[in-house]
mmCIF file of C-alpha atoms in Angstrom:
data_model
loop_
_atom_site.group_PDB
_atom_site.id
_atom_site.type_symbol
_atom_site.label_atom_id
_atom_site.label_comp_id
_atom_site.label_asym_id
_atom_site.label_seq_id
_atom_site.Cartn_x
_atom_site.Cartn_y
_atom_site.Cartn_z
ATOM 1 C CA MET A 1 3.718 -18.830 57.231
ATOM 2 C CA LYS A 2 5.781 -15.795 56.976
ATOM 3 C CA ALA A 3 9.131 -16.226 58.204
ATOM 4 C CA ALA A 4 10.240 -13.690 60.746
ATOM 5 C CA VAL A 5 13.782 -12.038 61.041
ATOM 6 C CA SER A 6 15.444 -10.518 64.000
ATOM 7 C CA VAL A 7 17.910 -8.015 64.055
ATOM 8 C CA PHE A 8 19.728 -6.849 67.423
ATOM 9 C CA LEU A 9 22.527 -4.412 67.018
ATOM 10 C CA LEU A 10 24.944 -4.748 69.792
ATOM 11 C CA LEU A 11 25.472 -1.464 70.963
ATOM 12 C CA VAL A 12 29.120 -1.783 73.013
ATOM 13 C CA HIS A 13 29.549 1.391 74.998
ATOM 14 C CA SER A 14 33.256 2.193 75.786
ATOM 15 C CA GLN A 15 33.355 1.218 79.693
ATOM 16 C CA GLU A 16 35.965 3.890 81.583
ATOM 17 C CA THR A 17 38.819 2.059 82.945
ATOM 18 C CA TRP A 18 40.092 2.028 86.739
ATOM 19 C CA LEU A 19 43.035 4.328 85.717
ATOM 20 C CA SER A 20 41.024 6.947 83.186
ATOM 21 C CA LYS A 21 38.694 7.293 85.859
ATOM 22 C CA TYR A 22 40.648 7.325 89.668
ATOM 23 C CA GLY A 23 44.245 7.246 88.921
ATOM 24 C CA LYS A 24 46.556 5.322 89.520
ATOM 25 C CA GLN A 25 46.288 2.494 92.633
ATOM 26 C CA VAL A 26 47.554 4.694 95.274
ATOM 27 C CA ASP A 27 48.340 2.705 98.299
ATOM 28 C CA GLN A 28 46.083 3.443 101.400
ATOM 29 C CA PRO A 29 47.747 3.621 105.005
ATOM 30 C CA PHE A 30 46.141 -0.250 105.904
ATOM 31 C CA SER A 31 46.781 -1.432 102.227
ATOM 32 C CA GLY A 32 49.606 -2.796 99.801
ATOM 33 C CA PRO A 33 52.639 -4.369 100.485
ATOM 34 C CA LEU A 34 54.284 -3.910 103.461
ATOM 35 C CA ALA A 35 57.636 -2.081 102.758
ATOM 36 C CA PHE A 36 58.819 -0.131 105.127
ATOM 37 C CA SER A 37 56.795 3.260 104.848
ATOM 38 C CA HIS A 38 55.807 2.172 101.793
ATOM 39 C CA LEU A 39 59.322 2.384 100.339
ATOM 40 C CA THR A 40 60.543 0.802 96.914
ATOM 41 C CA TYR A 41 60.848 -2.321 98.130
ATOM 42 C CA ALA A 42 63.424 -4.671 96.278
ATOM 43 C CA ARG A 43 65.096 -8.037 97.273
ATOM 44 C CA CYS A 44 68.433 -6.190 97.413
ATOM 45 C CA LEU A 45 70.807 -9.188 98.110
ATOM 46 C CA GLU A 46 69.614 -11.447 95.473
ATOM 47 C CA ASP A 47 69.519 -8.416 92.899
ATOM 48 C CA GLU A 48 73.213 -7.180 92.686
ATOM 49 C CA SER A 49 71.633 -4.565 90.159
ATOM 50 C CA VAL A 50 69.782 -2.188 92.838
ATOM 51 C CA ASP A 51 71.529 0.321 93.818
ATOM 52 C CA PHE A 52 71.108 2.914 96.800
ATOM 53 C CA ASP A 53 72.732 5.578 98.826
ATOM 54 C CA ILE A 54 70.464 4.161 102.128
ATOM 55 C CA ALA A 55 68.363 0.785 102.813
ATOM 56 C CA VAL A 56 66.566 -0.129 105.863
ATOM 57 C CA LEU A 57 67.100 -3.907 106.308
ATOM 58 C CA GLY A 58 65.426 -6.674 108.199
ATOM 59 C CA ILE A 59 67.231 -9.286 110.165
ATOM 60 C CA PRO A 60 64.851 -11.739 111.622
ATOM 61 C CA PHE A 61 67.203 -13.831 114.048
ATOM 62 C CA ASP A 62 66.055 -13.940 117.940
ATOM 63 C CA THR A 63 67.942 -17.522 119.145
ATOM 64 C CA GLY A 64 70.164 -15.341 121.079
ATOM 65 C CA THR A 65 68.379 -13.621 123.476
ATOM 66 C CA SER A 66 68.151 -15.128 127.446
ATOM 67 C CA TYR A 67 64.560 -14.386 128.104
ATOM 68 C CA ARG A 68 61.603 -14.232 125.871
ATOM 69 C CA PRO A 69 61.893 -14.769 122.229
ATOM 70 C CA GLY A 70 60.108 -13.461 119.275
ATOM 71 C CA ALA A 71 62.303 -10.521 117.966
ATOM 72 C CA ARG A 72 62.082 -12.601 114.506
ATOM 73 C CA PHE A 73 58.861 -11.030 113.970
ATOM 74 C CA GLY A 74 60.319 -7.691 114.707
ATOM 75 C CA PRO A 75 61.227 -6.651 111.352
ATOM 76 C CA TYR A 76 57.657 -7.653 109.911
ATOM 77 C CA GLY A 77 56.673 -5.480 113.106
ATOM 78 C CA ILE A 78 58.467 -2.409 112.635
ATOM 79 C CA ARG A 79 57.116 -2.390 108.913
ATOM 80 C CA SER A 80 54.020 -2.780 109.934
ATOM 81 C CA GLY A 81 53.936 0.012 112.836
ATOM 82 C CA SER A 82 55.182 2.090 109.584
ATOM 83 C CA ARG A 83 51.733 1.797 107.425
ATOM 84 C CA ARG A 84 50.889 5.630 108.296
ATOM 85 C CA GLN A 85 54.760 6.896 107.151
ATOM 86 C CA ARG A 86 55.143 7.449 103.504
ATOM 87 C CA ASP A 87 58.032 9.095 101.565
ATOM 88 C CA ILE A 88 55.759 12.046 100.249
ATOM 89 C CA HIS A 89 54.603 12.734 103.657
ATOM 90 C CA ALA A 90 57.868 12.927 106.277
ATOM 91 C CA TYR A 91 58.452 16.247 106.699
ATOM 92 C CA THR A 92 58.678 17.027 110.642
ATOM 93 C CA LEU A 93 58.614 19.971 112.952
ATOM 94 C CA ALA A 94 61.138 18.522 114.656
ATOM 95 C CA TRP A 95 63.736 17.248 112.142
ATOM 96 C CA GLY A 96 62.580 20.439 109.654
ATOM 97 C CA ASN A 97 62.825 18.390 106.890
ATOM 98 C CA ASN A 98 62.163 15.498 104.729
ATOM 99 C CA PRO A 99 64.537 12.560 104.753
ATOM 100 C CA TYR A 100 63.446 11.294 101.756
ATOM 101 C CA GLU A 101 64.140 14.890 100.115
ATOM 102 C CA GLN A 102 67.249 15.285 100.908
ATOM 103 C CA GLY A 103 68.717 14.064 97.909
ATOM 104 C CA PHE A 104 69.737 10.338 98.493
ATOM 105 C CA LYS A 105 67.937 7.058 97.499
ATOM 106 C CA ILE A 106 66.222 5.309 100.232
ATOM 107 C CA ILE A 107 64.613 2.234 99.627
ATOM 108 C CA ASP A 108 63.689 -1.071 101.800
ATOM 109 C CA CYS A 109 66.059 -4.249 100.573
ATOM 110 C CA GLY A 110 63.944 -6.771 102.508
ATOM 111 C CA ASP A 111 65.190 -9.481 105.271
ATOM 112 C CA VAL A 112 68.288 -11.174 104.997
ATOM 113 C CA PRO A 113 67.430 -14.991 104.945
ATOM 114 C CA VAL A 114 69.185 -16.228 108.503
ATOM 115 C CA SER A 115 68.990 -19.895 109.581
ATOM 116 C CA PRO A 116 66.588 -20.143 112.707
ATOM 117 C CA PHE A 117 68.287 -23.566 113.595
ATOM 118 C CA ASP A 118 72.383 -23.102 113.115
ATOM 119 C CA ASN A 119 73.073 -20.040 114.944
ATOM 120 C CA ALA A 120 76.739 -19.875 113.986
ATOM 121 C CA LEU A 121 75.485 -20.427 110.387
ATOM 122 C CA ALA A 122 72.862 -17.164 111.114
ATOM 123 C CA ILE A 123 75.576 -14.949 112.047
ATOM 124 C CA ASN A 124 78.224 -15.817 109.027
ATOM 125 C CA GLN A 125 75.060 -15.253 106.914
ATOM 126 C CA MET A 126 73.992 -11.645 108.666
ATOM 127 C CA GLU A 127 77.913 -10.634 107.709
ATOM 128 C CA VAL A 128 77.486 -11.786 104.299
ATOM 129 C CA ALA A 129 74.603 -9.783 103.690
ATOM 130 C CA TYR A 130 75.700 -6.904 105.388
ATOM 131 C CA SER A 131 78.916 -6.700 103.605
ATOM 132 C CA SER A 132 77.548 -7.315 100.475
ATOM 133 C CA LEU A 133 75.179 -4.500 100.448
ATOM 134 C CA LEU A 134 78.036 -1.958 102.024
ATOM 135 C CA ALA A 135 80.007 -2.710 98.886
ATOM 136 C CA ARG A 136 77.382 -1.764 96.357
ATOM 137 C CA SER A 137 77.634 1.834 94.574
ATOM 138 C CA ILE A 138 75.833 4.046 96.041
ATOM 139 C CA SER A 139 72.806 5.728 93.707
ATOM 140 C CA SER A 140 73.797 9.713 93.571
ATOM 141 C CA LYS A 141 75.532 10.917 90.955
ATOM 142 C CA VAL A 142 77.084 13.695 93.164
ATOM 143 C CA PRO A 143 79.182 12.603 96.886
ATOM 144 C CA ALA A 144 75.952 12.222 99.086
ATOM 145 C CA TRP A 145 77.858 12.093 102.367
ATOM 146 C CA LYS A 146 81.338 12.959 101.358
ATOM 147 C CA GLU A 147 82.734 12.026 105.074
ATOM 148 C CA GLY A 148 82.288 8.543 104.542
ATOM 149 C CA ALA A 149 84.910 8.041 101.442
ATOM 150 C CA VAL A 150 87.333 9.989 104.160
ATOM 151 C CA LEU A 151 86.464 7.570 107.033
ATOM 152 C CA ALA A 152 86.734 4.172 104.339
ATOM 153 C CA LYS A 153 89.934 2.160 104.154
ATOM 154 C CA ASP A 154 89.384 2.593 100.500
ATOM 155 C CA GLY A 155 88.857 5.496 99.872
ATOM 156 C CA ARG A 156 85.356 5.700 98.567
ATOM 157 C CA GLU A 157 81.698 6.344 99.662
ATOM 158 C CA HIS A 158 79.779 3.525 100.571
ATOM 159 C CA PRO A 159 76.172 3.188 100.979
ATOM 160 C CA ARG A 160 74.704 3.164 104.679
ATOM 161 C CA ILE A 161 72.446 0.528 106.287
ATOM 162 C CA VAL A 162 69.529 1.101 108.895
ATOM 163 C CA SER A 163 68.858 -2.673 110.084
ATOM 164 C CA MET A 164 65.787 -3.794 112.022
ATOM 165 C CA GLY A 165 65.914 -6.215 114.361
ATOM 166 C CA GLY A 166 66.066 -8.964 115.625
ATOM 167 C CA ASP A 167 67.612 -9.427 119.480
ATOM 168 C CA HIS A 168 70.888 -7.845 119.614
ATOM 169 C CA THR A 169 72.883 -10.633 118.621
ATOM 170 C CA VAL A 170 72.474 -8.927 115.191
ATOM 171 C CA VAL A 171 74.837 -6.186 116.288
ATOM 172 C CA LEU A 172 78.237 -8.446 115.969
ATOM 173 C CA PRO A 173 78.330 -9.475 113.093
ATOM 174 C CA ILE A 174 77.361 -5.822 111.963
ATOM 175 C CA LEU A 175 80.315 -4.562 113.591
ATOM 176 C CA ARG A 176 82.112 -6.866 111.740
ATOM 177 C CA ALA A 177 81.373 -6.009 108.084
ATOM 178 C CA LEU A 178 81.792 -2.187 109.314
ATOM 179 C CA TYR A 179 84.906 -3.070 110.579
ATOM 180 C CA LYS A 180 86.439 -4.015 107.270
ATOM 181 C CA ILE A 181 85.249 -1.067 105.701
ATOM 182 C CA TYR A 182 86.355 1.764 108.064
ATOM 183 C CA GLY A 183 88.244 0.338 111.244
ATOM 184 C CA PRO A 184 87.344 0.081 114.570
ATOM 185 C CA ILE A 185 83.424 1.903 115.457
ATOM 186 C CA ALA A 186 82.569 3.968 117.720
ATOM 187 C CA VAL A 187 79.270 2.689 119.021
ATOM 188 C CA ILE A 188 76.416 4.863 120.548
ATOM 189 C CA HIS A 189 74.721 2.243 122.748
ATOM 190 C CA PHE A 190 70.958 3.052 123.533
ATOM 191 C CA ASP A 191 69.699 0.071 125.953
ATOM 192 C CA ALA A 192 68.564 -1.045 129.249
ATOM 193 C CA HIS A 193 71.047 -3.765 129.748
ATOM 194 C CA LEU A 194 74.829 -3.213 128.891
ATOM 195 C CA ASP A 195 75.598 -6.148 127.117
ATOM 196 C CA THR A 196 79.161 -6.547 127.539
ATOM 197 C CA TRP A 197 78.998 -9.706 129.781
ATOM 198 C CA THR A 198 82.013 -12.392 129.005
ATOM 199 C CA GLY A 199 79.232 -15.185 129.507
ATOM 200 C CA HIS A 200 75.922 -16.806 130.625
ATOM 201 C CA PRO A 201 75.634 -19.917 132.810
ATOM 202 C CA GLY A 202 75.826 -22.677 131.352
ATOM 203 C CA ALA A 203 77.512 -21.657 128.114
ATOM 204 C CA VAL A 204 80.347 -24.669 127.792
ATOM 205 C CA THR A 205 80.467 -24.311 124.180
ATOM 206 C CA GLU A 206 82.722 -21.309 122.407
ATOM 207 C CA GLN A 207 78.858 -20.704 120.331
ATOM 208 C CA SER A 208 76.951 -20.743 122.876
ATOM 209 C CA ARG A 209 78.785 -17.596 124.429
ATOM 210 C CA PHE A 210 77.778 -15.426 121.706
ATOM 211 C CA ASN A 211 74.145 -14.061 122.299
ATOM 212 C CA HIS A 212 72.360 -10.867 122.932
ATOM 213 C CA GLY A 213 73.826 -9.709 126.211
ATOM 214 C CA THR A 214 77.948 -10.357 125.672
ATOM 215 C CA PHE A 215 78.242 -9.369 121.620
ATOM 216 C CA PHE A 216 79.985 -6.587 122.893
ATOM 217 C CA TYR A 217 82.487 -8.488 124.867
ATOM 218 C CA LYS A 218 83.285 -10.398 121.908
ATOM 219 C CA ALA A 219 83.438 -7.084 119.583
ATOM 220 C CA SER A 220 85.848 -5.786 121.926
ATOM 221 C CA GLN A 221 87.877 -9.172 121.538
ATOM 222 C CA GLU A 222 87.938 -9.170 117.956
ATOM 223 C CA GLY A 223 89.097 -5.646 117.791
ATOM 224 C CA LEU A 224 85.926 -4.047 116.945
ATOM 225 C CA ILE A 225 85.048 -1.348 118.666
ATOM 226 C CA SER A 226 86.926 1.622 119.648
ATOM 227 C CA ASN A 227 87.640 3.087 123.411
ATOM 228 C CA SER A 228 84.944 5.436 122.623
ATOM 229 C CA SER A 229 82.103 3.957 122.926
ATOM 230 C CA ILE A 230 78.940 4.644 125.415
ATOM 231 C CA HIS A 231 76.020 3.755 126.559
ATOM 232 C CA ALA A 232 72.699 5.398 127.095
ATOM 233 C CA GLY A 233 69.662 4.492 129.485
ATOM 234 C CA ILE A 234 71.431 1.563 131.607
ATOM 235 C CA ARG A 235 69.266 0.448 134.248
ATOM 236 C CA CYS A 236 69.620 -3.541 134.672
ATOM 237 C CA LYS A 237 70.377 -5.608 137.662
ATOM 238 C CA LEU A 238 74.267 -6.294 137.729
ATOM 239 C CA LEU A 239 76.032 -9.378 139.369
ATOM 240 C CA GLY A 240 77.722 -6.142 141.531
ATOM 241 C CA LEU A 241 80.833 -3.390 140.303
ATOM 242 C CA ASP A 242 82.839 -6.047 139.047
ATOM 243 C CA ASP A 243 80.110 -5.768 135.372
ATOM 244 C CA VAL A 244 81.016 -2.165 135.279
ATOM 245 C CA GLU A 245 84.561 -2.468 135.532
ATOM 246 C CA ASN A 246 84.652 -4.827 132.517
ATOM 247 C CA ASP A 247 82.688 -2.665 131.357
ATOM 248 C CA LYS A 248 85.437 -0.042 130.734
ATOM 249 C CA SER A 249 87.512 -2.972 129.820
ATOM 250 C CA VAL A 250 85.824 -2.972 127.159
ATOM 251 C CA GLY A 251 85.354 0.130 125.954
ATOM 252 C CA PHE A 252 82.086 1.550 127.623
ATOM 253 C CA HIS A 253 81.222 4.873 129.132
ATOM 254 C CA PHE A 254 77.769 4.614 130.307
ATOM 255 C CA ILE A 255 75.230 7.114 131.236
ATOM 256 C CA THR A 256 72.135 5.587 133.200
ATOM 257 C CA SER A 257 68.322 6.039 132.607
ATOM 258 C CA ASP A 258 67.854 8.251 135.678
ATOM 259 C CA ASP A 259 71.287 10.668 134.196
ATOM 260 C CA ILE A 260 68.638 12.378 132.202
ATOM 261 C CA ASP A 261 66.859 14.056 135.110
ATOM 262 C CA ASP A 262 69.880 15.587 136.269
ATOM 263 C CA HIS A 263 71.776 16.243 133.202
ATOM 264 C CA GLY A 264 69.280 16.800 130.535
ATOM 265 C CA VAL A 265 69.626 15.745 126.768
ATOM 266 C CA PRO A 266 72.816 15.090 125.953
ATOM 267 C CA ARG A 267 82.844 7.520 112.905
ATOM 268 C CA ASN A 268 79.651 5.872 114.899
ATOM 269 C CA HIS A 269 77.258 3.437 114.897
ATOM 270 C CA ARG A 270 74.248 4.386 116.433
ATOM 271 C CA ALA A 271 72.386 0.447 118.057
ATOM 272 C CA LEU A 272 69.067 0.883 120.012
ATOM 273 C CA ASP A 273 67.481 -2.165 121.927
ATOM 274 C CA ILE A 274 63.847 -0.959 122.193
ATOM 275 C CA ASP A 275 63.807 -1.786 125.646
ATOM 276 C CA VAL A 276 65.708 1.654 126.449
ATOM 277 C CA ILE A 277 62.643 2.919 126.586
ATOM 278 C CA ASP A 278 59.750 2.054 129.420
ATOM 279 C CA PRO A 279 58.247 -0.854 129.257
ATOM 280 C CA GLY A 280 54.725 1.183 129.915
ATOM 281 C CA LEU A 281 55.358 2.840 126.517
ATOM 282 C CA ALA A 282 56.635 0.035 124.838
ATOM 283 C CA PRO A 283 55.750 -3.253 126.114
ATOM 284 C CA GLY A 284 56.652 -5.542 123.074
ATOM 285 C CA THR A 285 60.295 -6.486 123.474
ATOM 286 C CA GLY A 286 62.220 -9.455 125.269
ATOM 287 C CA THR A 287 64.086 -8.428 128.361
ATOM 288 C CA PRO A 288 61.567 -5.514 129.652
ATOM 289 C CA GLU A 289 63.057 -3.230 132.254
ATOM 290 C CA ALA A 290 60.808 -1.053 134.347
ATOM 291 C CA GLY A 291 62.369 2.923 134.854
ATOM 292 C CA GLY A 292 63.140 3.578 131.098
ATOM 293 C CA TRP A 293 63.139 6.356 129.187
ATOM 294 C CA THR A 294 60.259 7.996 127.300
ATOM 295 C CA SER A 295 60.027 7.410 123.606
ATOM 296 C CA ARG A 296 59.645 11.575 123.182
ATOM 297 C CA GLU A 297 63.556 11.581 125.616
ATOM 298 C CA VAL A 298 65.061 9.316 123.231
ATOM 299 C CA LYS A 299 63.887 10.971 119.818
ATOM 300 C CA ARG A 300 65.085 14.059 121.283
ATOM 301 C CA ILE A 301 68.690 13.274 122.276
ATOM 302 C CA ILE A 302 68.810 10.807 118.670
ATOM 303 C CA ARG A 303 68.266 15.065 117.258
ATOM 304 C CA GLY A 304 71.171 15.991 119.633
ATOM 305 C CA LEU A 305 73.074 13.793 117.522
ATOM 306 C CA ALA A 306 73.152 14.942 113.984
ATOM 307 C CA GLY A 307 76.307 15.908 112.690
ATOM 308 C CA LEU A 308 78.271 13.020 113.798
ATOM 309 C CA ASN A 309 79.823 10.627 111.446
ATOM 310 C CA PHE A 310 77.159 7.471 111.517
ATOM 311 C CA VAL A 311 78.025 4.682 109.290
ATOM 312 C CA GLY A 312 74.745 2.807 109.909
ATOM 313 C CA ALA A 313 72.852 2.330 112.994
ATOM 314 C CA ASP A 314 70.362 -0.690 114.202
ATOM 315 C CA VAL A 315 66.280 -0.807 116.096
ATOM 316 C CA VAL A 316 66.193 -4.027 117.533
ATOM 317 C CA GLU A 317 64.687 -6.515 120.007
ATOM 318 C CA VAL A 318 61.343 -5.820 119.366
ATOM 319 C CA ALA A 319 59.245 -8.664 119.688
ATOM 320 C CA PRO A 320 55.681 -8.136 118.770
ATOM 321 C CA ALA A 321 54.194 -11.361 120.468
ATOM 322 C CA TYR A 322 54.376 -8.644 123.850
ATOM 323 C CA ASP A 323 53.137 -5.567 122.102
ATOM 324 C CA HIS A 324 49.809 -4.209 122.888
ATOM 325 C CA ALA A 325 47.694 -2.420 119.897
ATOM 326 C CA GLU A 326 51.011 -1.804 118.189
ATOM 327 C CA VAL A 327 52.221 0.683 120.214
ATOM 328 C CA THR A 328 56.262 -0.775 120.217
ATOM 329 C CA GLY A 329 56.119 -1.405 116.839
ATOM 330 C CA THR A 330 54.475 2.120 115.789
ATOM 331 C CA THR A 331 57.155 4.092 118.500
ATOM 332 C CA ALA A 332 60.109 1.522 117.066
ATOM 333 C CA ALA A 333 59.201 2.612 113.295
ATOM 334 C CA ASP A 334 59.050 6.623 113.868
ATOM 335 C CA ILE A 335 62.771 5.675 115.498
ATOM 336 C CA VAL A 336 63.734 3.833 112.122
ATOM 337 C CA HIS A 337 62.367 7.590 110.271
ATOM 338 C CA ASP A 338 64.285 9.779 113.235
ATOM 339 C CA LEU A 339 67.546 7.558 112.173
ATOM 340 C CA LEU A 340 67.082 7.946 108.493
ATOM 341 C CA SER A 341 66.759 12.028 109.300
ATOM 342 C CA LEU A 342 69.543 11.493 111.744
ATOM 343 C CA LEU A 343 71.847 10.188 108.424
ATOM 344 C CA VAL A 344 70.953 13.010 106.291
ATOM 345 C CA SER A 345 71.001 16.002 108.581
ATOM 346 C CA PRO A 346 74.823 17.887 108.967
ATOM 347 C CA VAL A 347 73.624 19.201 111.790
ATOM 348 C CA PRO A 348 71.925 18.922 114.838
ATOM 349 C CA SER A 349 68.084 20.366 113.632
ATOM 350 C CA ASN A 350 66.663 23.492 114.373
ATOM 351 C CA LYS A 351 63.593 23.998 114.712
ATOM 352 C CA PRO A 352 61.764 26.469 111.547
ATOM 353 C CA ASP A 353 59.862 29.456 113.000
ATOM 354 C CA GLN A 354 56.201 28.556 114.424
ATOM 355 C CA PRO A 355 53.056 30.546 113.879
ATOM 356 C CA GLU A 356 52.805 33.035 117.247
ATOM 357 C CA ILE A 357 49.748 31.006 118.451
ATOM 358 C CA TRP A 358 51.684 28.023 119.238
ATOM 359 C CA SER A 359 54.205 30.408 121.109
ATOM 360 C CA ARG A 360 51.361 30.646 123.685
ATOM 361 C CA TYR A 361 50.579 28.587 127.256
ATOM 362 C CA GLU A 362 47.033 27.076 127.019
ATOM 363 C CA LEU A 363 45.695 24.857 129.761
#
């Protein structure tokens, strides 16, 4: 019997890779790691080599709430609401710029790992975290914010931080950190509530007096804020006019939510509680108050503040558990984008010339 020999030739064809065929692995709005607006994400607190000019920082703390908890998920909710935003697609007609193309290095520094069990520990952790980031050198080779060096006690420019809360208690450790660099801070406070109360019923220990409704009173006692601070959007129920007198003693003037109907759009830290917006438009918050401003009104007011010396900003009290279809998270993310634009815009925005067709009235 004759032996048969078969020879098989294996023809190897070079297979195209994803990179050669489709290019980079670009994240879709609904995919990829959850960083604010798909920015570069860094664990800035542990990696001390990371530098930046402006950082977005999550502070997931909510054990200072007096009503509905849940704002510890606020940083997650705001980042999730920012998924349709990105640095290469960030030009807005309202601001007339893209904040990521103004020469500033803007990154997401992750979250402060605050304790959910011990408020005194958590407040210290927040202060240390914020102070650590403020102490970094700026990324820009040339001064990015010249006024910063003039305002700082040490005469050098420091990075700035846009914080995402978290309940409003987080502003107390933020003010403590800022005070060490700049001295007393004037606060522009967007909120439905005064947050200058001396305490709540049942607060019998020193620590129990610190919460999201009393932190400005404590900040005033510590000399952290100036007498030129202002509330905007106030509409909460009060014990009486004594609350107003106490608020004045803390150093605040205020604009009620109704004042915008009568007057229009009228060294700072910009603090925004999402409940300044009407709960019909931003339901995902812990202490909702009816009769608030619209998101459009708030955004317009923010644009009018450009040119002031803002040393930081925050958006707080976003509680996704009470949200619907991410409307609050999306609104808060858009406001964070406005705050970034505010920090990089030297003067109030001027809208660029509009095409003639845009000026027509269309019904």
